[in-house]
Amino acid sequence: METASLRTSNTHRSNGSLKYRKIANGSSVDESLFGPDRCSQTQRRGPKAKHKEETIATTTSDKTFISLNDLQRIKRSSYVANADNTIDKVVHSTTKPKPTETEAAKARKEHMKRMELNDNEEQREIVTQCESEKLDRIRKQAQEKIDKGEDIVKILITCSERAKTFAIRDQQLKDKAEREKKERDYEQRMILAMEIDRLREIEAREADEAEKVKKMIDGRKIIEQQIEERHQAKLLQEEARDQENREMLDRIRMYQLQDEERAMIRRENAARAREEVMRANEEHIASMREHRMAEKREDEMMVAYQMEQDEKLRQREAEEEKAERRKRDIQKKLLDEQERTLDRRAEIDEIRARRAVEDAERKYRQKQLMEAQKRKRDMDLLDMTRKQQQQEKYEKQQMVVVQMREEYENAIRHSHAMAERERAEAEREQQKNTKLITNLQEQIEEHRELRMTHDKEKYREGAMIKQQLAEEKAKLEAMREKMVQDMKIKGIDERYFGEMTSLDINKYLMK
C-alpha cells in the first residue's frame, strides 16, 4: 500500500516536472550500505558526469519504482537524533547547508548504539523481572512446603484425607447398593420373564392341543359325514337297485302280461279261427251235405290240415313259452349277479372306511404318544434348566456373600490400620508435644533468667510472637477454609469435615 502511494505521488511529480527536486549539493548515501568507493567515483567524475546522470535519470522514464526497504532507509536517513534521544525530521532546503557525510554517519551510529543500549537495558530488566518472579515462586513453594510440614497443617490434611476416604467409602457403598439393587431387579425381571415365557409356552401348547383336538373332531366329523354320505349313497344305490328291480319285475310282469295277452289273443284268434273253420266246415258240410261223399275226402283233408295247424300252433306256443322261461331265467341270473356285485362293492367300501378310521385312530394315538413323550422331555429339560439356574443363583449368592465378607474384612483391616496409624501419629504427636513442652520449659527457664535484664525486648518479642500467631492463625484459617471449599466442591458430605471445622487452631498454636 505504501509502495502504491509512493508510485502515485511519483507519477504526479513526473507529470508536473521531468526533473527531480534538488535537496542537497552533495550525496547523502550511507557508506555502510554501498561503501565509500561509490562516493569517491562520483566525485572523480566531476560535474559533467553528474549532469549526465541526472539527464539520463530524467529522460529514461516518467515513472520511478522503489521498494519498501529503500523507502524506509531513505526515511531513516532523513532523520537525525538530538541530545534528548528524540528524532526530528530534517527539512531539506536550498537555503540551509547540507551536513557532511561523516557527521550523518556518526549520528546514525550513535543512534544505533543508543538503541542497542536501550534494547540491552530492556532485556536486562526483563531477565531481572523473570528472575525475581522465579525467586518469588521458589519462596512461595518453599513457604508452602514449610506450611505443609507443620503439625496443624498435617492434622488438617489428615482430616481432609479422612473425610475424602469416608466420602469415597460412602460412594462405594452407595454404588454397591445400587449395583445389588440393579442385580436384584435384573433377577426379578429375569424370573418374571421366564415365568411369562413359561406361561406363554403353556398357553401356546394348550392352544396347539386344543387346535389339534379341534382338528381331530373336525376330521372325525368329516369321516362320519363321509360315512353317512356313503351310507346315504348306498341306500340310494339300494333304492335305485330296488327301483330298477321293481321296474324290471314290473317290466317282466308287463312282458308276461303282454305275452299272456298275446297268447290269449292268439288262443282267441285260434279259437275264432277254429270256430270260423268249424262254422265254415259246418256251413260247408251243410252246403255240401249233398255232396257228402265227394266232399268227405276234402273234409278229412281239411280236418287233417287243421289238426296239423293246431299241432304247429301248440308247438309254436310251447317254444315261445320255453324262450320266455329262458329269458326270465337269464334276467333272474343277471339280477342276482348285479345284487351280489353291489353287495360286494358296499362291503369293500365299508371295509375300506373301517380301515381308514382305524388307521386315523392309530396315527392319532401314535401322535399323542409322541407329543406326550416330547412334553415329558420338555418338562425334564425345563426342570433341569430351572435346577441349574437355581444352582447358579445359589453359587452367585455364595460368591456375593464371600465378596461381602472379604470387603468387610478389608474394611476392618483398613480401619485397624487407620486406627494404628492414628495411634502412631498420636504417639508421635504426644512425643512431639512432650519435646515441645520440654523445650518450652527450657525456654521459660531461660526467659526467667533473662527477664530482669531484657523486659523491653521481651515485651517487644511477645508482641511480635502474638502478631506472628495471629498471622499464622489467619493463614491456617484460610487454608482450612480452602480445604473445606474444595471438599464441598468435590461433593463430600458436610458431616465428614465437621472434625476439620471444629479443630481448635489456637490450641495447637499455643502448644
XYZ file of N, CA and C in Angstrom, residues 62-288:
681
model
N 9.242 8.232 -17.202
C 8.406 9.181 -16.452
C 8.046 8.645 -15.089
N 8.204 7.330 -14.829
C 7.814 6.718 -13.567
C 9.029 6.132 -12.893
N 9.019 6.194 -11.533
C 10.113 5.648 -10.744
C 9.532 4.702 -9.709
N 10.102 3.498 -9.562
C 9.630 2.498 -8.608
C 10.750 2.177 -7.646
N 10.449 2.215 -6.327
C 11.412 1.834 -5.298
C 10.729 0.847 -4.381
N 11.529 0.015 -3.687
C 10.978 -0.980 -2.770
C 10.706 -0.366 -1.414
N 10.007 -1.173 -0.559
C 9.660 -0.695 0.785
C 10.908 -0.547 1.642
N 11.879 -1.423 1.512
C 13.118 -1.306 2.294
C 13.891 -0.032 1.933
N 13.946 0.285 0.630
C 14.620 1.535 0.215
C 13.902 2.759 0.755
N 12.542 2.689 0.760
C 11.782 3.825 1.287
C 12.066 4.020 2.771
N 12.069 2.892 3.553
C 12.363 3.021 4.980
C 13.791 3.520 5.200
N 14.718 3.028 4.392
C 16.101 3.501 4.529
C 16.205 4.989 4.248
N 15.499 5.480 3.214
C 15.519 6.920 2.898
C 14.901 7.721 4.025
N 13.794 7.170 4.606
C 13.169 7.887 5.727
C 14.095 7.954 6.920
N 14.778 6.818 7.225
C 15.693 6.842 8.366
C 16.868 7.780 8.122
N 17.312 7.846 6.872
C 18.454 8.732 6.574
C 18.078 10.205 6.596
N 16.773 10.487 6.519
C 16.325 11.888 6.542
C 16.046 12.364 7.942
N 16.382 11.524 8.990
C 16.181 11.917 10.382
C 17.529 11.899 11.090
N 17.665 12.786 12.071
C 18.864 12.805 12.927
C 18.418 12.822 14.355
N 19.258 12.281 15.264
C 18.929 12.216 16.687
C 19.433 13.450 17.384
N 18.648 13.983 18.280
C 19.047 15.145 19.080
C 19.628 14.667 20.403
N 19.907 15.579 21.327
C 20.534 15.237 22.614
C 19.577 14.540 23.537
N 18.253 14.712 23.371
C 17.241 14.100 24.247
C 16.743 12.777 23.700
N 17.479 12.148 22.784
C 17.110 10.862 22.173
C 15.801 10.932 21.413
N 15.485 12.115 20.854
C 14.293 12.277 20.006
C 14.748 12.509 18.603
N 13.969 12.027 17.646
C 14.316 12.138 16.226
C 13.346 13.114 15.580
N 13.916 14.170 14.955
C 13.112 15.189 14.251
C 13.421 15.100 12.780
N 12.450 15.411 12.011
C 12.629 15.384 10.555
C 13.451 16.590 10.116
N 14.383 16.330 9.225
C 15.253 17.406 8.699
C 14.599 17.980 7.454
N 14.314 19.206 7.472
C 13.687 19.893 6.327
C 14.793 20.280 5.355
N 14.731 19.651 4.159
C 15.734 19.914 3.144
C 15.379 21.193 2.403
N 16.240 22.044 2.396
C 16.032 23.335 1.705
C 17.343 23.777 1.073
N 17.213 24.563 0.061
C 18.411 25.064 -0.637
C 19.115 26.153 0.138
N 18.350 26.733 1.144
C 18.937 27.838 1.908
C 19.894 27.321 2.950
N 19.572 26.061 3.556
C 20.421 25.523 4.616
C 21.534 24.711 3.995
N 22.710 24.739 4.598
C 23.801 23.924 4.079
C 23.620 22.468 4.491
N 23.960 21.468 3.663
C 23.829 20.038 3.935
C 24.966 19.584 4.833
N 24.624 18.760 5.902
C 25.706 18.284 6.760
C 26.602 17.331 6.002
N 27.774 17.182 6.519
C 28.749 16.318 5.858
C 28.367 14.864 6.042
N 28.970 13.984 5.235
C 28.653 12.562 5.278
C 29.159 11.923 6.556
N 30.290 12.359 7.044
C 30.861 11.769 8.270
C 29.989 12.051 9.468
N 29.471 13.303 9.563
C 28.610 13.644 10.704
C 27.315 12.831 10.662
N 26.737 12.704 9.487
C 25.495 11.921 9.391
C 25.742 10.457 9.768
N 26.871 9.917 9.303
C 27.181 8.523 9.644
C 27.415 8.361 11.132
N 28.126 9.321 11.730
C 28.354 9.261 13.175
C 27.039 9.347 13.939
N 26.175 10.285 13.473
C 24.879 10.416 14.160
C 24.094 9.102 14.087
N 24.116 8.489 12.915
C 23.394 7.223 12.788
C 24.017 6.139 13.655
N 25.325 6.073 13.711
C 25.976 5.068 14.553
C 25.659 5.287 16.021
N 25.678 6.571 16.451
C 25.331 6.856 17.849
C 23.881 6.461 18.132
N 23.027 6.804 17.145
C 21.617 6.428 17.336
C 21.465 4.899 17.441
N 22.150 4.143 16.602
C 22.088 2.687 16.658
C 22.653 2.155 17.966
N 23.734 2.765 18.451
C 24.298 2.347 19.738
C 23.322 2.599 20.869
N 22.692 3.827 20.831
C 21.719 4.115 21.892
C 20.548 3.121 21.831
N 20.101 2.823 20.619
C 19.010 1.836 20.501
C 19.439 0.459 21.021
N 20.692 0.099 20.723
C 21.195 -1.183 21.221
C 21.295 -1.196 22.734
N 21.766 -0.036 23.303
C 21.827 0.063 24.769
C 20.438 -0.036 25.377
N 19.496 0.677 24.741
C 18.117 0.601 25.256
C 17.588 -0.837 25.193
N 17.869 -1.532 24.060
C 17.425 -2.932 23.957
C 18.091 -3.802 25.010
N 19.377 -3.577 25.255
C 20.070 -4.356 26.287
C 19.489 -4.099 27.664
N 19.198 -2.787 27.934
C 18.592 -2.471 29.229
C 17.223 -3.125 29.374
N 16.436 -3.075 28.288
C 15.125 -3.726 28.357
C 15.271 -5.233 28.571
N 16.195 -5.877 27.858
C 16.423 -7.301 28.052
C 16.875 -7.593 29.471
N 17.762 -6.707 30.008
C 18.238 -6.894 31.376
C 17.085 -6.758 32.370
N 16.225 -5.754 32.121
C 15.072 -5.590 33.016
C 14.145 -6.804 32.940
N 13.938 -7.299 31.708
C 13.059 -8.476 31.564
C 13.651 -9.681 32.282
N 14.986 -9.889 32.111
C 15.646 -11.013 32.788
C 15.568 -10.858 34.296
N 15.789 -9.603 34.755
C 15.714 -9.348 36.207
C 14.313 -9.626 36.729
N 13.317 -9.162 35.969
C 11.936 -9.402 36.383
C 11.623 -10.895 36.406
N 12.076 -11.637 35.375
C 11.842 -13.086 35.352
C 12.533 -13.780 36.519
N 13.766 -13.340 36.823
C 14.474 -13.950 37.953
C 13.776 -13.641 39.264
N 13.290 -12.388 39.386
C 12.579 -12.044 40.630
C 11.289 -12.845 40.752
N 10.561 -12.998 39.616
C 9.346 -13.816 39.662
C 9.678 -15.262 39.993
N 10.773 -15.768 39.417
C 11.182 -17.136 39.722
C 11.543 -17.289 41.193
N 12.274 -16.295 41.733
C 12.621 -16.354 43.161
C 11.381 -16.277 44.026
N 10.427 -15.379 43.636
C 9.178 -15.301 44.400
C 8.435 -16.632 44.353
N 8.412 -17.242 43.189
C 7.728 -18.532 43.062
C 8.425 -19.596 43.904
N 9.759 -19.586 43.886
C 10.503 -20.559 44.702
C 10.247 -20.317 46.180
N 10.248 -19.013 46.586
C 9.966 -18.699 48.001
C 8.552 -19.166 48.379
N 7.618 -18.903 47.448
C 6.239 -19.302 47.738
C 6.138 -20.819 47.883
N 6.794 -21.565 46.975
C 6.777 -23.025 47.078
C 7.455 -23.503 48.354
N 8.573 -22.852 48.713
C 9.261 -23.229 49.957
C 8.383 -22.949 51.161
N 7.689 -21.771 51.133
C 6.800 -21.448 52.245
C 5.650 -22.450 52.331
N 5.125 -22.863 51.150
C 4.056 -23.863 51.164
C 4.553 -25.187 51.725
N 5.783 -25.578 51.344
C 6.334 -26.819 51.904
C 6.519 -26.704 53.412
N 6.984 -25.520 53.849
C 7.155 -25.313 55.301
C 5.812 -25.384 56.003
N 4.801 -24.723 55.371
C 3.463 -24.750 55.975
C 2.920 -26.170 56.033
N 3.151 -26.947 54.940
C 2.673 -28.323 54.945
C 3.414 -29.178 55.953
N 4.617 -28.789 56.319
C 5.372 -29.549 57.305
C 4.949 -29.294 58.732
N 4.110 -28.286 58.975
C 3.654 -28.007 60.336
C 2.630 -29.042 60.771
N 2.543 -29.187 62.113
C 1.671 -30.210 62.688
C 0.205 -29.921 62.424
N -0.168 -28.661 62.623
C -1.584 -28.321 62.446
C -2.017 -28.528 60.998
N -1.078 -28.212 60.060
C -1.400 -28.418 58.642
C -1.510 -29.911 58.342
N -0.602 -30.691 58.946
C -0.698 -32.141 58.759
C -2.004 -32.682 59.313
N -2.413 -32.135 60.476
C -3.691 -32.575 61.060
C -4.847 -32.226 60.132
N -4.798 -30.986 59.603
C -5.857 -30.583 58.664
C -5.859 -31.471 57.420
N -4.657 -31.761 56.923
C -4.570 -32.635 55.737
C -5.078 -34.037 56.066
N -4.725 -34.520 57.296
C -5.209 -35.841 57.718
C -6.728 -35.862 57.806
N -7.300 -34.792 58.399
C -8.769 -34.703 58.471
C -9.387 -34.669 57.078
N -8.740 -33.897 56.202
C -9.256 -33.825 54.824
C -9.190 -35.183 54.137
N -8.043 -35.867 54.279
C -7.917 -37.187 53.663
C -8.905 -38.176 54.259
N -9.104 -38.083 55.609
C -10.072 -38.975 56.248
C -11.483 -38.704 55.719
N -11.822 -37.419 55.597
C -13.146 -37.073 55.059
C -13.298 -37.580 53.629
N -12.227 -37.398 52.831
C -12.287 -37.899 51.456
C -12.428 -39.417 51.429
N -11.691 -40.099 52.363
C -11.776 -41.563 52.421
C -13.183 -42.012 52.785
N -13.772 -41.340 53.817
C -15.147 -41.686 54.197
C -16.122 -41.413 53.060
N -15.900 -40.287 52.372
C -16.788 -39.967 51.243
C -16.658 -41.009 50.139
N -15.402 -41.424 49.876
C -15.195 -42.461 48.848
C -15.841 -43.774 49.278
N -15.680 -44.100 50.604
C -16.305 -45.321 51.109
C -17.829 -45.253 50.993
N -18.413 -44.108 51.329
C -19.866 -43.946 51.177
C -20.291 -44.094 49.725
N -19.502 -43.496 48.839
C -19.829 -43.615 47.413
C -19.717 -45.067 46.950
N -18.674 -45.773 47.469
C -18.533 -47.187 47.112
C -19.706 -48.011 47.636
N -20.104 -47.728 48.912
C -21.263 -48.440 49.466
C -22.530 -48.122 48.684
N -22.661 -46.845 48.325
C -23.831 -46.447 47.530
C -23.830 -47.142 46.178
N -22.641 -47.146 45.527
C -22.543 -47.827 44.230
C -22.820 -49.319 44.373
N -22.287 -49.891 45.477
C -22.521 -51.311 45.701
C -24.001 -51.600 45.919
N -24.666 -50.735 46.737
C -26.101 -50.917 46.963
C -26.882 -50.775 45.662
N -26.505 -49.778 44.868
C -27.183 -49.611 43.574
C -26.934 -50.808 42.665
N -25.679 -51.317 42.692
C -25.370 -52.476 41.857
C -26.156 -53.703 42.314
N -26.228 -53.899 43.655
C -27.008 -55.027 44.160
C -28.487 -54.866 43.831
N -28.970 -53.618 43.958
C -30.373 -53.376 43.605
C -30.627 -53.669 42.138
N -29.690 -53.212 41.290
C -29.840 -53.496 39.852
C -29.813 -55.001 39.590
N -28.899 -55.720 40.311
C -28.838 -57.172 40.119
C -30.132 -57.840 40.581
N -30.663 -57.375 41.760
C -31.934 -57.942 42.226
C -33.063 -57.646 41.248
N -33.096 -56.397 40.791
C -34.132 -56.045 39.805
C -33.975 -56.876 38.537
N -32.703 -57.055 38.123
C -32.473 -57.854 36.910
C -32.914 -59.308 37.131
N -32.591 -59.861 38.331
C -33.018 -61.227 38.616
C -34.539 -61.327 38.659
N -35.191 -60.336 39.308
C -36.653 -60.344 39.338
C -37.236 -60.270 37.930
N -36.633 -59.368 37.123
C -37.128 -59.256 35.744
C -36.911 -60.553 34.974
N -35.734 -61.186 35.196
C -35.476 -62.444 34.503
C -36.443 -63.534 34.964
N -36.719 -63.581 36.295
C -37.665 -64.579 36.806
C -39.047 -64.342 36.223
N -39.470 -63.058 36.242
C -40.782 -62.731 35.659
C -40.818 -63.060 34.170
N -39.710 -62.735 33.480
C -39.669 -63.027 32.038
C -39.736 -64.539 31.792
N -38.980 -65.321 32.631
C -39.025 -66.771 32.482
C -40.421 -67.312 32.788
N -41.050 -66.756 33.845
C -42.399 -67.206 34.189
C -43.390 -66.849 33.085
N -43.232 -65.628 32.558
C -44.116 -65.205 31.455
C -43.906 -66.100 30.241
N -42.621 -66.389 29.943
C -42.336 -67.275 28.806
C -42.916 -68.665 29.038
N -42.782 -69.140 30.303
C -43.332 -70.471 30.609
C -44.848 -70.492 30.450
N -45.520 -69.428 31.006
C -46.981 -69.363 30.865
C -47.389 -69.240 29.397
N -46.616 -68.410 28.672
C -46.929 -68.281 27.242
C -46.736 -69.604 26.512
N -45.667 -70.334 26.894
C -45.428 -71.629 26.261
C -46.542 -72.611 26.599
N -46.987 -72.570 27.891
C -48.090 -73.450 28.296
C -49.359 -73.087 27.538
N -49.634 -71.767 27.457
C -50.820 -71.337 26.714
C -50.725 -71.740 25.245
N -49.519 -71.553 24.668
C -49.348 -71.936 23.263
C -49.525 -73.443 23.090
N -48.963 -74.225 24.073
C -49.110 -75.679 23.988
C -50.577 -76.081 24.132
N -51.279 -75.433 25.108
C -52.705 -75.725 25.269
C -53.491 -75.337 24.022
N -53.118 -74.164 23.450
C -53.803 -73.749 22.222
C -53.540 -74.747 21.096
N -52.271 -75.223 21.006
C -51.951 -76.223 19.977
C -52.726 -77.515 20.208
N -52.782 -77.940 21.497
C -53.538 -79.158 21.793
C -55.016 -78.975 21.482
N -55.559 -77.784 21.865
C -56.967 -77.523 21.553
C -57.198 -77.506 20.044
N -56.231 -76.903 19.331
C -56.341 -76.885 17.873
C -56.267 -78.303 17.303
N -55.350 -79.116 17.878
C -55.244 -80.496 17.409
C -56.528 -81.275 17.699
N -57.081 -81.081 18.934
C -58.336 -81.767 19.283
C -59.461 -81.311 18.361
N -59.461 -79.978 18.115
C -60.485 -79.444 17.216
C -60.344 -80.038 15.821
N -59.065 -80.111 15.351
C -58.839 -80.711 14.040
C -59.265 -82.181 14.032
N -58.964 -82.909 15.155
C -59.378 -84.308 15.231
C -60.896 -84.429 15.208
N -61.559 -83.533 15.980
C -63.032 -83.561 15.998
C -63.578 -83.250 14.612
N -62.960 -82.215 13.985
C -63.406 -81.883 12.628
C -63.155 -83.045 11.674
N -61.983 -83.709 11.817
C -61.700 -84.870 10.970
C -62.677 -86.009 11.213
N -62.977 -86.211 12.536
C -63.948 -87.265 12.850
C -65.321 -86.926 12.275
N -65.684 -85.641 12.403
C -66.973 -85.235 11.831
C -66.983 -85.434 10.318
N -65.821 -85.064 9.702
C -65.746 -85.244 8.244
C -65.849 -86.723 7.879
N -65.127 -87.584 8.671
C -65.182 -89.028 8.399
C -66.600 -89.548 8.605
N -67.237 -89.108 9.743
C -68.616 -89.533 9.991
C -69.544 -89.038 8.887
N -69.283 -87.783 8.458
C -70.100 -87.257 7.365
C -69.882 -88.058 6.091
N -68.587 -88.401 5.837
C -68.318 -89.226 4.663
C -68.983 -90.590 4.782
N -68.900 -91.190 6.014
C -69.565 -92.488 6.218
C -71.064 -92.356 6.005
N -71.617 -91.250 6.570
C -73.060 -91.033 6.406
C -73.411 -90.822 4.932
N -72.542 -90.029 4.249
C -72.792 -89.817 2.824
C -72.700 -91.125 2.057
N -71.680 -91.946 2.426
C -71.578 -93.241 1.757
C -72.786 -94.124 2.072
N -73.217 -94.064 3.359
C -74.393 -94.846 3.735
C -75.619 -94.376 2.963
N -75.747 -93.031 2.882
C -76.868 -92.496 2.111
C -76.747 -92.881 0.643
N -75.463 -92.777 0.147
C -75.273 -93.178 -1.254
C -75.607 -94.658 -1.451
N -75.194 -95.480 -0.439
C -75.510 -96.908 -0.511
C -77.010 -97.134 -0.479
N -77.686 -96.381 0.429
C -79.147 -96.507 0.486
C -79.771 -96.080 -0.833
N -79.216 -94.959 -1.355
C -79.745 -94.504 -2.640
C -79.484 -95.533 -3.730
N -78.234 -96.104 -3.672
C -77.948 -97.146 -4.655
C -78.873 -98.346 -4.486
N -79.099 -98.731 -3.189
C -80.012 -99.855 -2.947
C -81.418 -99.514 -3.414
N -81.835 -98.278 -3.081
C -83.157 -97.875 -3.543
C -83.218 -97.859 -5.063
N -82.094 -97.316 -5.677
C -82.084 -97.324 -7.141
C -82.115 -98.753 -7.679
N -81.315 -99.636 -6.989
C -81.302 -101.037 -7.422
C -82.674 -101.674 -7.216
N -83.278 -101.377 -6.041
C -84.633 -101.896 -5.813
C -85.611 -101.343 -6.839
N -85.396 -100.031 -7.110
C -86.269 -99.427 -8.112
C -86.070 -100.084 -9.470
N -84.791 -100.309 -9.786
C -84.522 -100.998 -11.049
C -85.111 -102.405 -11.037
N -84.937 -103.092 -9.868
C -85.502 -104.446 -9.768
C -87.019 -104.404 -9.914
N -87.591 -103.393 -9.196
C -89.048 -103.284 -9.296
C -89.470 -102.969 -10.725
N -88.711 -102.024 -11.315
C -89.029 -101.699 -12.703
C -88.847 -102.910 -13.601
N -87.740 -103.671 -13.316
C -87.505 -104.866 -14.130
C -88.604 -105.893 -13.911
N -88.995 -106.069 -12.614
C -90.083 -107.005 -12.330
C -91.380 -106.531 -12.973
N -91.590 -105.212 -12.838
C -92.798 -104.671 -13.480
C -92.745 -104.887 -14.983
N -91.531 -104.665 -15.534
C -91.386 -104.871 -16.969
C -91.584 -106.342 -17.317
N -91.030 -107.226 -16.419
C -91.212 -108.663 -16.655
C -92.691 -109.020 -16.590
N -93.345 -108.443 -15.507
C -94.774 -108.722 -15.380
C -95.528 -108.161 -16.580
N -95.066 -106.940 -16.988
C -95.714 -106.339 -18.154
C -95.490 -107.207 -19.381
N -94.208 -107.685 -19.491
C -93.928 -108.575 -20.615
C -94.760 -109.860 -20.512
N -94.855 -110.389 -19.269
C -95.662 -111.593 -19.075
C -97.121 -111.336 -19.441
N -97.604 -110.158 -18.937
C -98.992 -109.806 -19.265
C -99.170 -109.651 -20.770
N -98.143 -108.966 -21.349
C -98.220 -108.823 -22.801
C -98.188 -110.178 -23.487
N -97.271 -111.052 -22.977
C -97.198 -112.399 -23.565
C -98.516 -113.147 -23.369
N -99.043 -113.003 -22.118
C -100.319 -113.665 -21.851
C -101.412 -113.102 -22.746
N -101.384 -111.753 -22.866
C -102.391 -111.144 -23.733
C -102.213 -111.612 -25.165
N -100.938 -111.623 -25.615
C -100.707 -112.096 -26.968
C -101.114 -113.571 -27.114
N -100.746 -114.384 -26.057
C -101.154 -115.808 -26.112
C -102.678 -115.941 -26.107
N -103.299 -115.112 -25.237
C -104.759 -115.131 -25.182
C -105.344 -114.696 -26.526
N -104.699 -113.626 -27.070
C -105.190 -113.173 -28.385
C -104.993 -114.271 -29.419
N -103.802 -114.908 -29.319
C -103.551 -115.976 -30.259
C -104.546 -117.116 -30.063
N -104.808 -117.449 -28.756
C -105.778 -118.521 -28.486
C -107.169 -118.126 -28.967
N -107.462 -116.848 -28.646
C -108.774 -116.382 -29.111
C -108.849 -116.409 -30.630
N -107.703 -115.923 -31.220
C -107.687 -115.964 -32.685
C -107.802 -117.413 -33.189
N -107.047 -118.279 -32.512
C -107.112 -119.694 -32.911
C -108.511 -120.255 -32.691
N -109.089 -119.858 -31.502
C -110.451 -120.329 -31.221
C -111.419 -119.773 -32.243
N -111.282 -118.492 -32.525
C -112.165 -117.903 -33.519
C -111.935 -118.550 -34.874
N -110.550 -118.739 -35.110
C -110.268 -119.407 -36.388
C -110.890 -120.788 -36.421
N -110.774 -121.500 -35.272
C -111.380 -122.831 -35.226
C -112.891 -122.747 -35.365
N -113.422 -121.755 -34.590
C -114.878 -121.592 -34.696
C -115.283 -121.247 -36.117
N -114.475 -120.314 -36.674
C -114.799 -119.956 -38.053
C -114.641 -121.162 -38.973
N -113.521 -121.876 -38.713
C -113.300 -123.072 -39.543
C -114.425 -124.066 -39.330
N -114.785 -124.272 -38.044
C -115.861 -125.201 -37.752
C -117.166 -124.694 -38.342
N -117.380 -123.401 -38.176
C -118.609 -122.855 -38.756
C -118.571 -122.973 -40.271
N -117.325 -122.647 -40.763
C -117.222 -122.797 -42.223
C -117.409 -124.249 -42.627
N -116.844 -125.134 -41.793
C -116.977 -126.555 -42.073
C -118.440 -126.971 -41.983
N -119.069 -126.491 -40.868
C -120.469 -126.846 -40.734
C -121.269 -126.302 -41.914
N -120.974 -125.037 -42.250
C -121.685 -124.471 -43.390
C -121.360 -125.263 -44.646
N -120.093 -125.578 -44.744
C -119.686 -126.339 -45.920
C -120.330 -127.722 -45.897
N -120.352 -128.348 -44.670
C -120.999 -129.650 -44.548
C -122.489 -129.522 -44.872
N -123.052 -128.433 -44.316
C -124.474 -128.215 -44.584
C -124.717 -127.958 -46.062
N -123.779 -127.149 -46.644
C -123.948 -126.798 -48.049
C -123.557 -127.955 -48.955
N -122.579 -128.650 -48.361
C -122.074 -129.712 -49.205
C -122.583 -131.056 -48.723
